Amino acid sequence: MTSASRLGSPANHLVDAARDASLVVGRRVRRSPFGVHIGAVAHAVVHHTTHPVAVVAHE
């Protein structure tokens, strides 16, 4: 596991990171009248990478 601090779009950096390895993205649980959903960064990563990505909920 590695960590890094970068400036710019979190989704773009995570998509770039997914090119080299499997990626796990954490998300906060968000509830709405329509149910539980993922946030904008996790959504962008899931839809803009061609590699496997796991989105894991945490509170």
Coordinates of C-alpha atoms in Angstrom, one line a residue:
M1 CA 0.0 0.0 0.0
T2 CA 1.2 3.5 -0.8
S3 CA -0.1 6.9 -0.1
A4 CA 0.5 10.2 -1.8
S5 CA -0.7 13.8 -1.6
R6 CA -1.5 15.4 -4.9
L7 CA -3.2 18.6 -6.2
G8 CA -6.0 18.4 -8.7
S9 CA -9.0 16.2 -9.4
P10 CA -9.2 13.2 -7.0
A11 CA -11.1 11.1 -9.6
N12 CA -8.4 11.7 -12.3
H13 CA -5.6 10.7 -10.0
L14 CA -7.4 7.6 -8.9
V15 CA -8.2 6.6 -12.5
D16 CA -4.4 7.1 -13.3
A17 CA -3.6 4.9 -10.2
A18 CA -5.9 2.1 -11.4
R19 CA -3.9 1.8 -14.6
D20 CA -1.0 0.2 -12.7
A21 CA -2.8 -1.9 -10.1
S22 CA -6.1 -3.1 -8.7
L23 CA -7.8 -0.2 -6.8
V24 CA -10.0 0.0 -3.8
V25 CA -11.9 3.2 -3.3
G26 CA -13.5 4.0 0.1
R27 CA -16.8 5.9 0.3
R28 CA -19.0 7.3 3.0
V29 CA -22.5 5.9 3.2
R30 CA -24.9 8.5 1.8
R31 CA -28.5 8.0 2.3
S32 CA -31.3 9.7 0.4
P33 CA -35.0 9.1 -0.1
F34 CA -34.0 7.0 -3.1
G35 CA -31.6 4.7 -1.2
V36 CA -27.9 4.5 -0.6
H37 CA -25.6 5.9 -3.4
I38 CA -22.0 6.5 -4.1
G39 CA -20.4 10.0 -4.2
A40 CA -19.1 11.8 -7.3
V41 CA -15.4 10.7 -7.0
A42 CA -16.2 7.0 -6.6
H43 CA -18.8 7.3 -9.5
A44 CA -16.2 8.9 -11.8
V45 CA -13.6 6.3 -11.0
V46 CA -15.9 3.4 -11.6
H47 CA -17.1 4.8 -14.9
H48 CA -13.8 6.1 -16.3
T49 CA -11.4 3.2 -15.8
T50 CA -11.1 -0.1 -17.7
H51 CA -9.5 -1.9 -14.8
P52 CA -11.3 -3.6 -11.8
V53 CA -12.2 -1.2 -9.0
A54 CA -13.9 -2.1 -5.7
V55 CA -16.0 0.5 -3.9
V56 CA -16.1 -0.2 -0.2
A57 CA -18.6 1.6 2.1
H58 CA -17.5 2.8 5.6
E59 CA -19.2 5.1 8.1

